[in-house]
Amino acid sequence: MKIAILPGDGIGTEIVAQAVRVLDVLDLKFETETALVGGAAYEAHGHPLPESTLALAKAADAILFGAVGDWKYDKLERALRPEQAILGLRKHLGLFANFRPALCYEQLTHASSLKPELVSGLDILIIRELTGDIYFGQPRGRRTAVDGHFPGAEEAFDTMRYSRPEIERIAHVAFQAARKRGKKVTSVDKANVLETFQFWKDVVTEVHAQYPDVALEHMYVDNAAMQLVRAPKKFDVVVTGNMFGDILSDEAAMLTGSIGMLPSASLDKNNKGLYEPSHGSAPDIAGRDLANPLATILSAAMMLRFSLNLPESADRIESAVRAVLSAGLRTADIWSEGTKKVGTREMGDAVVASLRGKTITPITTKT
Ligand code: IPM
Ligand code: MG
């Protein structure tokens, strides 16, 4: 088995380094190979997703990805911007099913911006379609308007589109995931306005006929954004398109205290996957040993479970993360009075120590 390690930009290199240490302790029998991606690859090879990196990602059994992006590349033409690396990997590898769990750790209930009773025990799974929608729809571009409110004016346009097979396969993923959890799927759309999402709703409803044991509800995206902060525990599995999923998954992440805690998996039809933290490259704190490595460490656990068929090793990592949280260790993003603030490296050290069987001494004095 081979894992491609793509740290990327900003805090990507620091957090991936900690996840790699965690994997090393488990002494699993796989090779790893590291490659540049994003802005780092652009600097070295003139492209955010060089052929060599794409070839490695294609050949590997799984990919552990950090983050890409930096404001300093905002002026580059779109095709050369760091974000094209992750979009290109999703597209070229057919990673259409994006799992973004939003799990509120009991130890972090107070780090959420919502009242503890609203988020305590929260466990929702956002399933975002990842290779279609307005993100990839053609045509797109700039032109002179021939109609609309200002004929003759310069305009820009993108195309929102979904085909039946694209909706069917993500719907199956969602219903199957719900079967293993709370048996409820909320399909988020904007069927009241958009043709694409009326079609989405119709197709999801059809697929649902094959899953009578799972409850299906439909919700407009604006309402879903509201319900997520009003009564988030009412959700179990949320399935939605690429753009709505991008937005709602950041919102859901915040409910759990910090986006720095949330892993994600992007899978193809054979469960080969790319695993990355749900957060970005955070250039403002890069290189300062401040970033929370837990989302990446938990992404490595998801990789072991989903793509490498090592559920016990995944469980071990997740237990180690719980142990360091219970011991009161916190990076700055999840720190609160009475807990111990640690850096990226020290957090990684603690997870490694816990995996080696060391008891992490509780230091919390939390009241
Ligand atoms: C995400 C990110 C990406 C997206 C960007 C970096 C292209 O926000 O993974 O959610 O919009 O999908
Ligand atoms: Mg996003």
mmCIF file of C-alpha atoms and ligand atoms in Angstrom:
data_model
loop_
_atom_site.group_PDB
_atom_site.id
_atom_site.type_symbol
_atom_site.label_atom_id
_atom_site.label_comp_id
_atom_site.label_asym_id
_atom_site.label_seq_id
_atom_site.Cartn_x
_atom_site.Cartn_y
_atom_site.Cartn_z
ATOM 1 C CA MET A 1 0.000 0.000 0.000
ATOM 2 C CA LYS A 2 1.152 3.469 -0.777
ATOM 3 C CA ILE A 3 0.057 6.778 0.684
ATOM 4 C CA ALA A 4 0.720 10.017 -1.149
ATOM 5 C CA ILE A 5 1.500 12.837 1.263
ATOM 6 C CA LEU A 6 0.672 16.281 -0.103
ATOM 7 C CA PRO A 7 1.263 18.913 2.605
ATOM 8 C CA GLY A 8 0.695 21.993 0.423
ATOM 9 C CA ASP A 9 0.913 25.553 1.716
ATOM 10 C CA GLY A 10 0.636 27.622 4.869
ATOM 11 C CA ILE A 11 0.013 25.519 7.950
ATOM 12 C CA GLY A 12 -0.318 22.463 5.669
ATOM 13 C CA THR A 13 3.281 21.370 6.160
ATOM 14 C CA GLU A 14 3.152 21.686 9.976
ATOM 15 C CA ILE A 15 -0.084 19.801 10.503
ATOM 16 C CA VAL A 16 0.683 17.051 8.001
ATOM 17 C CA ALA A 17 4.055 16.497 9.695
ATOM 18 C CA GLN A 18 2.199 15.699 12.939
ATOM 19 C CA ALA A 19 -0.211 13.329 11.207
ATOM 20 C CA VAL A 20 2.720 11.508 9.592
ATOM 21 C CA ARG A 21 4.368 11.075 13.014
ATOM 22 C CA VAL A 22 1.120 9.592 14.307
ATOM 23 C CA LEU A 23 0.962 7.135 11.388
ATOM 24 C CA ASP A 24 4.608 6.206 11.939
ATOM 25 C CA VAL A 25 3.969 5.188 15.552
ATOM 26 C CA LEU A 26 1.327 2.713 14.408
ATOM 27 C CA ASP A 27 4.009 0.859 12.481
ATOM 28 C CA LEU A 28 1.677 -0.001 9.611
ATOM 29 C CA LYS A 29 3.016 -1.677 6.543
ATOM 30 C CA PHE A 30 2.783 1.000 3.912
ATOM 31 C CA GLU A 31 5.051 3.261 1.982
ATOM 32 C CA THR A 32 4.641 7.003 1.874
ATOM 33 C CA GLU A 33 5.784 9.427 -0.784
ATOM 34 C CA THR A 34 5.628 13.192 -0.417
ATOM 35 C CA ALA A 35 5.065 15.696 -3.226
ATOM 36 C CA LEU A 36 4.527 19.412 -3.652
ATOM 37 C CA VAL A 37 1.070 20.794 -4.320
ATOM 38 C CA GLY A 38 -0.577 24.231 -4.425
ATOM 39 C CA GLY A 39 1.496 27.402 -4.120
ATOM 40 C CA ALA A 40 4.549 25.363 -3.106
ATOM 41 C CA ALA A 41 4.325 23.400 -6.361
ATOM 42 C CA TYR A 42 3.760 26.571 -8.354
ATOM 43 C CA GLU A 43 6.967 28.061 -6.919
ATOM 44 C CA ALA A 44 8.988 24.938 -7.738
ATOM 45 C CA HIS A 45 7.403 23.740 -10.991
ATOM 46 C CA GLY A 46 5.283 26.628 -12.275
ATOM 47 C CA HIS A 47 2.002 24.737 -11.738
ATOM 48 C CA PRO A 48 -0.112 24.070 -8.606
ATOM 49 C CA LEU A 49 -0.772 20.461 -9.655
ATOM 50 C CA PRO A 50 2.312 19.265 -11.553
ATOM 51 C CA GLU A 51 2.065 16.086 -13.660
ATOM 52 C CA SER A 52 4.341 14.263 -11.221
ATOM 53 C CA THR A 53 2.107 15.078 -8.246
ATOM 54 C CA LEU A 54 -1.026 14.040 -10.112
ATOM 55 C CA ALA A 55 0.652 10.789 -11.208
ATOM 56 C CA LEU A 56 1.629 10.023 -7.601
ATOM 57 C CA ALA A 57 -1.923 10.760 -6.398
ATOM 58 C CA LYS A 58 -3.342 8.468 -9.075
ATOM 59 C CA ALA A 59 -0.940 5.634 -8.274
ATOM 60 C CA ALA A 60 -1.355 5.811 -4.482
ATOM 61 C CA ASP A 61 -3.971 3.861 -2.508
ATOM 62 C CA ALA A 62 -4.842 6.965 -0.517
ATOM 63 C CA ILE A 63 -3.830 10.604 -0.277
ATOM 64 C CA LEU A 64 -3.211 12.643 2.838
ATOM 65 C CA PHE A 65 -3.571 16.303 1.970
ATOM 66 C CA GLY A 66 -2.792 19.388 4.049
ATOM 67 C CA ALA A 67 -4.110 22.650 2.644
ATOM 68 C CA VAL A 68 -3.421 24.987 -0.260
ATOM 69 C CA GLY A 69 -3.652 28.703 -0.851
ATOM 70 C CA ASP A 70 -2.127 32.012 0.054
ATOM 71 C CA TRP A 71 -3.339 35.527 -0.624
ATOM 72 C CA LYS A 72 -0.094 36.279 -2.386
ATOM 73 C CA TYR A 73 -1.295 34.161 -5.335
ATOM 74 C CA ASP A 74 -4.614 35.999 -5.726
ATOM 75 C CA LYS A 75 -3.294 37.950 -8.698
ATOM 76 C CA LEU A 76 -2.300 34.861 -10.707
ATOM 77 C CA GLU A 77 -4.521 33.712 -13.538
ATOM 78 C CA ARG A 78 -7.092 31.255 -12.200
ATOM 79 C CA ALA A 79 -5.510 28.140 -13.745
ATOM 80 C CA LEU A 80 -2.307 28.733 -11.776
ATOM 81 C CA ARG A 81 -3.829 29.517 -8.388
ATOM 82 C CA PRO A 82 -3.189 27.043 -5.559
ATOM 83 C CA GLU A 83 -6.914 26.149 -5.226
ATOM 84 C CA GLN A 84 -6.752 24.603 -8.688
ATOM 85 C CA ALA A 85 -4.632 21.829 -7.189
ATOM 86 C CA ILE A 86 -7.379 20.523 -4.934
ATOM 87 C CA LEU A 87 -10.069 21.123 -7.550
ATOM 88 C CA GLY A 88 -7.914 19.291 -10.117
ATOM 89 C CA LEU A 89 -7.314 16.337 -7.800
ATOM 90 C CA ARG A 90 -11.049 16.039 -7.108
ATOM 91 C CA LYS A 91 -11.814 16.163 -10.810
ATOM 92 C CA HIS A 92 -9.030 13.928 -12.167
ATOM 93 C CA LEU A 93 -9.488 11.307 -9.458
ATOM 94 C CA GLY A 94 -13.296 11.377 -9.585
ATOM 95 C CA LEU A 95 -13.576 12.166 -5.853
ATOM 96 C CA PHE A 96 -17.282 12.923 -5.955
ATOM 97 C CA ALA A 97 -18.317 12.050 -2.400
ATOM 98 C CA ASN A 98 -17.109 14.402 0.289
ATOM 99 C CA PHE A 99 -17.733 13.369 3.903
ATOM 100 C CA ARG A 100 -17.527 16.225 6.370
ATOM 101 C CA PRO A 101 -18.501 15.093 9.831
ATOM 102 C CA ALA A 102 -19.269 17.764 12.415
ATOM 103 C CA LEU A 103 -18.751 16.126 15.743
ATOM 104 C CA CYS A 104 -18.768 18.076 18.966
ATOM 105 C CA TYR A 105 -16.305 16.526 21.395
ATOM 106 C CA GLU A 106 -17.699 16.515 24.886
ATOM 107 C CA GLN A 107 -14.485 18.141 26.123
ATOM 108 C CA LEU A 108 -14.988 21.065 23.711
ATOM 109 C CA THR A 109 -18.661 21.824 24.220
ATOM 110 C CA HIS A 110 -17.685 25.176 25.702
ATOM 111 C CA ALA A 111 -15.500 26.152 22.749
ATOM 112 C CA SER A 112 -18.546 26.391 20.468
ATOM 113 C CA SER A 113 -20.008 29.789 19.711
ATOM 114 C CA LEU A 114 -23.445 28.281 20.411
ATOM 115 C CA LYS A 115 -24.881 27.514 23.840
ATOM 116 C CA PRO A 116 -23.521 24.211 25.178
ATOM 117 C CA GLU A 117 -26.971 22.587 25.307
ATOM 118 C CA LEU A 118 -27.443 23.180 21.583
ATOM 119 C CA VAL A 119 -24.216 21.434 20.590
ATOM 120 C CA SER A 120 -23.498 18.937 23.339
ATOM 121 C CA GLY A 121 -23.464 15.494 21.721
ATOM 122 C CA LEU A 122 -23.742 16.948 18.224
ATOM 123 C CA ASP A 123 -22.881 14.388 15.549
ATOM 124 C CA ILE A 124 -23.874 15.298 12.020
ATOM 125 C CA LEU A 125 -22.433 14.215 8.714
ATOM 126 C CA ILE A 126 -22.458 16.540 5.753
ATOM 127 C CA ILE A 127 -22.135 14.728 2.450
ATOM 128 C CA ARG A 128 -21.178 17.222 -0.212
ATOM 129 C CA GLU A 129 -21.176 16.377 -3.913
ATOM 130 C CA LEU A 130 -17.697 17.373 -4.978
ATOM 131 C CA THR A 131 -17.162 17.159 -8.731
ATOM 132 C CA GLY A 132 -20.207 18.866 -10.236
ATOM 133 C CA ASP A 133 -22.412 21.936 -9.806
ATOM 134 C CA ILE A 134 -21.369 25.500 -10.501
ATOM 135 C CA TYR A 135 -17.802 24.631 -9.450
ATOM 136 C CA PHE A 136 -17.156 22.671 -12.629
ATOM 137 C CA GLY A 137 -20.065 23.500 -14.938
ATOM 138 C CA GLN A 138 -19.226 24.809 -18.387
ATOM 139 C CA PRO A 139 -19.509 27.284 -19.988
ATOM 140 C CA ARG A 140 -18.066 29.937 -17.750
ATOM 141 C CA GLY A 141 -16.164 33.105 -18.364
ATOM 142 C CA ARG A 142 -16.421 36.787 -19.154
ATOM 143 C CA ARG A 143 -18.110 38.358 -22.141
ATOM 144 C CA THR A 144 -20.208 41.250 -23.299
ATOM 145 C CA ALA A 145 -23.830 40.847 -22.291
ATOM 146 C CA VAL A 146 -26.289 40.550 -25.125
ATOM 147 C CA ASP A 147 -29.341 40.644 -22.867
ATOM 148 C CA GLY A 148 -30.156 40.948 -19.146
ATOM 149 C CA HIS A 149 -30.379 44.220 -17.243
ATOM 150 C CA PHE A 150 -27.406 45.832 -18.974
ATOM 151 C CA PRO A 151 -27.011 44.689 -22.607
ATOM 152 C CA GLY A 152 -23.585 45.643 -23.910
ATOM 153 C CA ALA A 153 -22.002 45.657 -20.453
ATOM 154 C CA GLU A 154 -19.091 43.432 -19.423
ATOM 155 C CA GLU A 155 -20.361 40.415 -17.483
ATOM 156 C CA ALA A 156 -19.163 37.167 -15.934
ATOM 157 C CA PHE A 157 -21.051 33.879 -15.771
ATOM 158 C CA ASP A 158 -20.803 30.329 -14.435
ATOM 159 C CA THR A 159 -23.019 27.341 -15.109
ATOM 160 C CA MET A 160 -24.869 25.407 -12.430
ATOM 161 C CA ARG A 161 -25.632 21.895 -13.661
ATOM 162 C CA TYR A 162 -26.172 18.382 -12.406
ATOM 163 C CA SER A 163 -26.820 15.228 -14.402
ATOM 164 C CA ARG A 164 -29.063 12.391 -13.198
ATOM 165 C CA PRO A 165 -26.172 9.912 -12.598
ATOM 166 C CA GLU A 166 -24.280 12.489 -10.553
ATOM 167 C CA ILE A 167 -27.263 13.049 -8.275
ATOM 168 C CA GLU A 168 -28.127 9.366 -8.078
ATOM 169 C CA ARG A 169 -24.694 8.271 -6.944
ATOM 170 C CA ILE A 170 -24.352 10.901 -4.223
ATOM 171 C CA ALA A 171 -27.889 10.118 -3.030
ATOM 172 C CA HIS A 172 -26.954 6.435 -2.696
ATOM 173 C CA VAL A 173 -23.858 7.401 -0.708
ATOM 174 C CA ALA A 174 -25.995 9.499 1.633
ATOM 175 C CA PHE A 175 -28.716 6.885 2.193
ATOM 176 C CA GLN A 176 -26.127 4.176 2.788
ATOM 177 C CA ALA A 177 -24.260 6.367 5.265
ATOM 178 C CA ALA A 178 -27.513 7.182 7.072
ATOM 179 C CA ARG A 179 -28.278 3.469 7.416
ATOM 180 C CA LYS A 180 -25.187 3.121 9.570
ATOM 181 C CA ARG A 181 -26.139 6.138 11.709
ATOM 182 C CA GLY A 182 -29.404 7.870 12.622
ATOM 183 C CA LYS A 183 -31.319 6.723 9.507
ATOM 184 C CA LYS A 184 -32.273 10.222 8.460
ATOM 185 C CA VAL A 185 -31.200 12.208 5.409
ATOM 186 C CA THR A 186 -31.834 15.909 4.885
ATOM 187 C CA SER A 187 -31.396 16.831 1.238
ATOM 188 C CA VAL A 188 -30.609 20.522 0.905
ATOM 189 C CA ASP A 189 -31.659 22.325 -2.262
ATOM 190 C CA LYS A 190 -32.997 25.565 -3.683
ATOM 191 C CA ALA A 191 -35.795 23.946 -5.643
ATOM 192 C CA ASN A 192 -38.024 26.980 -5.136
ATOM 193 C CA VAL A 193 -35.783 28.995 -7.468
ATOM 194 C CA LEU A 194 -33.300 26.830 -9.361
ATOM 195 C CA GLU A 195 -34.094 24.284 -12.055
ATOM 196 C CA THR A 196 -30.908 22.363 -11.187
ATOM 197 C CA PHE A 197 -32.095 21.882 -7.638
ATOM 198 C CA GLN A 198 -35.671 20.985 -8.517
ATOM 199 C CA PHE A 199 -34.096 18.189 -10.545
ATOM 200 C CA TRP A 200 -31.818 17.346 -7.597
ATOM 201 C CA LYS A 201 -34.838 17.082 -5.321
ATOM 202 C CA ASP A 202 -36.768 14.895 -7.787
ATOM 203 C CA VAL A 203 -33.871 12.483 -8.305
ATOM 204 C CA VAL A 204 -33.080 12.201 -4.573
ATOM 205 C CA THR A 205 -36.760 11.421 -3.962
ATOM 206 C CA GLU A 206 -36.652 8.665 -6.595
ATOM 207 C CA VAL A 207 -33.514 7.082 -5.139
ATOM 208 C CA HIS A 208 -35.100 7.198 -1.699
ATOM 209 C CA ALA A 209 -37.639 4.594 -2.826
ATOM 210 C CA GLN A 210 -34.823 2.039 -2.494
ATOM 211 C CA TYR A 211 -34.221 2.991 1.134
ATOM 212 C CA PRO A 212 -37.568 2.709 2.938
ATOM 213 C CA ASP A 213 -35.753 2.271 6.263
ATOM 214 C CA VAL A 214 -34.212 5.761 5.990
ATOM 215 C CA ALA A 215 -36.251 8.942 6.513
ATOM 216 C CA LEU A 216 -35.835 11.681 3.908
ATOM 217 C CA GLU A 217 -36.613 15.350 4.350
ATOM 218 C CA HIS A 218 -36.011 18.179 1.908
ATOM 219 C CA MET A 219 -34.899 21.596 3.071
ATOM 220 C CA TYR A 220 -34.125 24.824 1.246
ATOM 221 C CA VAL A 221 -30.559 25.944 1.722
ATOM 222 C CA ASP A 222 -31.423 29.229 3.414
ATOM 223 C CA ASN A 223 -33.549 27.406 5.962
ATOM 224 C CA ALA A 224 -30.815 24.788 6.423
ATOM 225 C CA ALA A 225 -28.319 27.544 7.226
ATOM 226 C CA MET A 226 -30.747 28.820 9.850
ATOM 227 C CA GLN A 227 -31.625 25.404 11.323
ATOM 228 C CA LEU A 228 -27.928 24.586 11.674
ATOM 229 C CA VAL A 229 -27.538 27.334 14.242
ATOM 230 C CA ARG A 230 -31.031 26.976 15.727
ATOM 231 C CA ALA A 231 -31.326 23.237 16.334
ATOM 232 C CA PRO A 232 -28.313 21.475 14.816
ATOM 233 C CA LYS A 233 -28.958 18.205 16.614
ATOM 234 C CA LYS A 234 -32.069 17.642 14.491
ATOM 235 C CA PHE A 235 -29.790 16.747 11.569
ATOM 236 C CA ASP A 236 -28.228 13.353 10.990
ATOM 237 C CA VAL A 237 -26.917 13.100 7.404
ATOM 238 C CA VAL A 238 -27.121 16.201 5.220
ATOM 239 C CA VAL A 239 -26.645 15.699 1.486
ATOM 240 C CA THR A 240 -26.220 18.616 -0.862
ATOM 241 C CA GLY A 241 -24.522 19.996 -3.948
ATOM 242 C CA ASN A 242 -20.980 21.253 -4.244
ATOM 243 C CA MET A 243 -21.508 24.942 -3.541
ATOM 244 C CA PHE A 244 -24.141 24.663 -0.804
ATOM 245 C CA GLY A 245 -22.002 21.950 0.778
ATOM 246 C CA ASP A 246 -18.960 24.211 0.758
ATOM 247 C CA ILE A 247 -20.828 26.873 2.678
ATOM 248 C CA LEU A 248 -22.860 24.713 5.059
ATOM 249 C CA SER A 249 -19.880 22.563 6.017
ATOM 250 C CA ASP A 250 -17.939 25.592 7.250
ATOM 251 C CA GLU A 251 -20.983 26.683 9.216
ATOM 252 C CA ALA A 252 -21.428 23.210 10.723
ATOM 253 C CA ALA A 253 -17.732 23.064 11.562
ATOM 254 C CA MET A 254 -18.010 26.163 13.697
ATOM 255 C CA LEU A 255 -20.742 24.573 15.803
ATOM 256 C CA THR A 256 -18.208 22.096 17.088
ATOM 257 C CA GLY A 257 -15.932 24.736 18.545
ATOM 258 C CA SER A 258 -13.282 24.895 15.894
ATOM 259 C CA ILE A 259 -12.837 23.981 12.270
ATOM 260 C CA GLY A 260 -9.394 22.909 13.478
ATOM 261 C CA MET A 261 -10.958 19.699 14.792
ATOM 262 C CA LEU A 262 -12.704 18.472 11.676
ATOM 263 C CA PRO A 263 -11.391 15.865 9.269
ATOM 264 C CA SER A 264 -12.824 15.088 5.863
ATOM 265 C CA ALA A 265 -12.745 12.358 3.266
ATOM 266 C CA SER A 266 -13.296 12.698 -0.468
ATOM 267 C CA LEU A 267 -13.991 9.342 -2.058
ATOM 268 C CA ASP A 268 -14.248 7.941 -5.557
ATOM 269 C CA LYS A 269 -16.575 5.113 -6.546
ATOM 270 C CA ASN A 270 -14.134 2.489 -5.234
ATOM 271 C CA ASN A 271 -13.585 4.199 -1.883
ATOM 272 C CA LYS A 272 -10.162 5.394 -2.842
ATOM 273 C CA GLY A 273 -9.854 8.705 -1.153
ATOM 274 C CA LEU A 274 -8.198 11.965 -0.422
ATOM 275 C CA TYR A 275 -8.187 12.946 3.245
ATOM 276 C CA GLU A 276 -7.784 16.501 4.391
ATOM 277 C CA PRO A 277 -8.693 18.733 7.281
ATOM 278 C CA SER A 278 -11.848 20.755 6.606
ATOM 279 C CA HIS A 279 -9.974 23.987 7.244
ATOM 280 C CA GLY A 280 -7.683 25.922 4.923
ATOM 281 C CA SER A 281 -4.032 26.919 4.828
ATOM 282 C CA ALA A 282 -4.308 29.814 7.327
ATOM 283 C CA PRO A 283 -1.284 31.745 6.006
ATOM 284 C CA ASP A 284 -1.686 34.256 8.852
ATOM 285 C CA ILE A 285 -0.546 31.699 11.416
ATOM 286 C CA ALA A 286 1.713 29.560 9.205
ATOM 287 C CA GLY A 287 5.136 28.592 10.495
ATOM 288 C CA ARG A 288 4.403 29.733 14.044
ATOM 289 C CA ASP A 289 3.579 26.409 15.687
ATOM 290 C CA LEU A 290 0.047 27.663 16.389
ATOM 291 C CA ALA A 291 -2.142 25.504 14.145
ATOM 292 C CA ASN A 292 -4.289 22.694 15.489
ATOM 293 C CA PRO A 293 -3.035 19.431 13.955
ATOM 294 C CA LEU A 294 -5.985 17.367 15.206
ATOM 295 C CA ALA A 295 -8.159 17.739 12.098
ATOM 296 C CA THR A 296 -5.307 16.321 10.012
ATOM 297 C CA ILE A 297 -4.553 13.588 12.525
ATOM 298 C CA LEU A 298 -8.253 12.656 12.501
ATOM 299 C CA SER A 299 -8.188 12.743 8.692
ATOM 300 C CA ALA A 300 -5.405 10.156 8.812
ATOM 301 C CA ALA A 301 -7.699 8.040 10.998
ATOM 302 C CA MET A 302 -10.494 8.371 8.436
ATOM 303 C CA MET A 303 -8.018 7.280 5.762
ATOM 304 C CA LEU A 304 -7.167 4.130 7.693
ATOM 305 C CA ARG A 305 -10.861 3.345 8.126
ATOM 306 C CA PHE A 306 -12.258 4.159 4.675
ATOM 307 C CA SER A 307 -9.456 3.441 2.199
ATOM 308 C CA LEU A 308 -6.941 1.183 3.930
ATOM 309 C CA ASN A 309 -9.304 -1.106 5.810
ATOM 310 C CA LEU A 310 -7.584 -0.646 9.162
ATOM 311 C CA PRO A 311 -10.498 0.299 11.427
ATOM 312 C CA GLU A 312 -8.702 -0.706 14.611
ATOM 313 C CA SER A 313 -5.810 1.615 13.919
ATOM 314 C CA ALA A 314 -8.321 4.372 13.167
ATOM 315 C CA ASP A 315 -10.008 3.739 16.513
ATOM 316 C CA ARG A 316 -6.651 3.954 18.263
ATOM 317 C CA ILE A 317 -5.937 7.387 16.791
ATOM 318 C CA GLU A 318 -9.387 8.679 17.683
ATOM 319 C CA SER A 319 -9.045 7.415 21.263
ATOM 320 C CA ALA A 320 -5.640 9.055 21.561
ATOM 321 C CA VAL A 321 -7.151 12.374 20.423
ATOM 322 C CA ARG A 322 -9.893 12.052 23.036
ATOM 323 C CA ALA A 323 -7.274 11.272 25.659
ATOM 324 C CA VAL A 324 -5.246 14.420 24.979
ATOM 325 C CA LEU A 325 -8.411 16.523 25.015
ATOM 326 C CA SER A 326 -9.491 14.946 28.296
ATOM 327 C CA ALA A 327 -6.066 15.739 29.693
ATOM 328 C CA GLY A 328 -6.790 19.401 28.969
ATOM 329 C CA LEU A 329 -4.352 20.041 26.137
ATOM 330 C CA ARG A 330 -5.576 22.701 23.719
ATOM 331 C CA THR A 331 -4.184 24.561 20.750
ATOM 332 C CA ALA A 332 -5.079 28.261 20.661
ATOM 333 C CA ASP A 333 -8.248 27.761 18.574
ATOM 334 C CA ILE A 334 -9.873 25.553 21.229
ATOM 335 C CA TRP A 335 -8.232 26.948 24.334
ATOM 336 C CA SER A 336 -10.370 28.060 27.269
ATOM 337 C CA GLU A 337 -9.670 29.094 30.840
ATOM 338 C CA GLY A 338 -8.267 26.250 32.913
ATOM 339 C CA THR A 339 -6.822 24.245 30.042
ATOM 340 C CA LYS A 340 -3.227 24.116 28.866
ATOM 341 C CA LYS A 341 -2.324 25.959 25.691
ATOM 342 C CA VAL A 342 0.042 23.971 23.490
ATOM 343 C CA GLY A 343 1.535 24.410 20.036
ATOM 344 C CA THR A 344 1.186 22.263 16.940
ATOM 345 C CA ARG A 345 4.209 20.139 17.756
ATOM 346 C CA GLU A 346 3.344 19.616 21.430
ATOM 347 C CA MET A 347 -0.166 18.526 20.467
ATOM 348 C CA GLY A 348 1.361 16.020 18.045
ATOM 349 C CA ASP A 349 3.763 14.860 20.788
ATOM 350 C CA ALA A 350 0.837 14.228 23.121
ATOM 351 C CA VAL A 351 -1.099 12.147 20.575
ATOM 352 C CA VAL A 352 2.050 10.152 19.812
ATOM 353 C CA ALA A 353 2.700 9.622 23.534
ATOM 354 C CA SER A 354 -0.855 8.476 24.090
ATOM 355 C CA LEU A 355 -0.549 5.984 21.219
ATOM 356 C CA ARG A 356 2.634 4.676 22.775
ATOM 357 C CA GLY A 357 0.554 3.884 25.843
ATOM 358 C CA LYS A 358 1.708 6.748 28.026
ATOM 359 C CA THR A 359 -0.929 8.222 30.261
ATOM 360 C CA ILE A 360 -1.331 11.898 29.531
ATOM 361 C CA THR A 361 -1.376 13.606 32.902
ATOM 362 C CA PRO A 362 -4.518 15.637 33.253
ATOM 363 C CA ILE A 363 -3.624 19.242 33.865
ATOM 364 C CA THR A 364 -7.068 20.723 33.574
ATOM 365 C CA THR A 365 -8.361 22.803 36.408
ATOM 366 C CA LYS A 366 -11.514 23.616 34.490
ATOM 367 C CA THR A 367 -14.382 24.529 36.746
HETATM 368 C C1 IPM B 1 -13.134 23.441 0.639
HETATM 369 C C2 IPM B 1 -12.431 24.667 0.131
HETATM 370 C C3 IPM B 1 -12.276 24.538 -1.370
HETATM 371 C C4 IPM B 1 -13.658 24.495 -1.980
HETATM 372 C C5 IPM B 1 -11.404 25.632 -2.034
HETATM 373 C C6 IPM B 1 -10.019 25.710 -1.401
HETATM 374 C C7 IPM B 1 -11.290 25.420 -3.509
HETATM 375 O O1 IPM B 1 -13.135 25.799 0.503
HETATM 376 O O2 IPM B 1 -12.568 22.335 0.475
HETATM 377 O O3 IPM B 1 -14.213 23.567 1.204
HETATM 378 O O4 IPM B 1 -14.273 25.537 -2.223
HETATM 379 O O5 IPM B 1 -14.140 23.387 -2.212
HETATM 380 MG MG MG B 2 -14.778 25.441 1.794
#
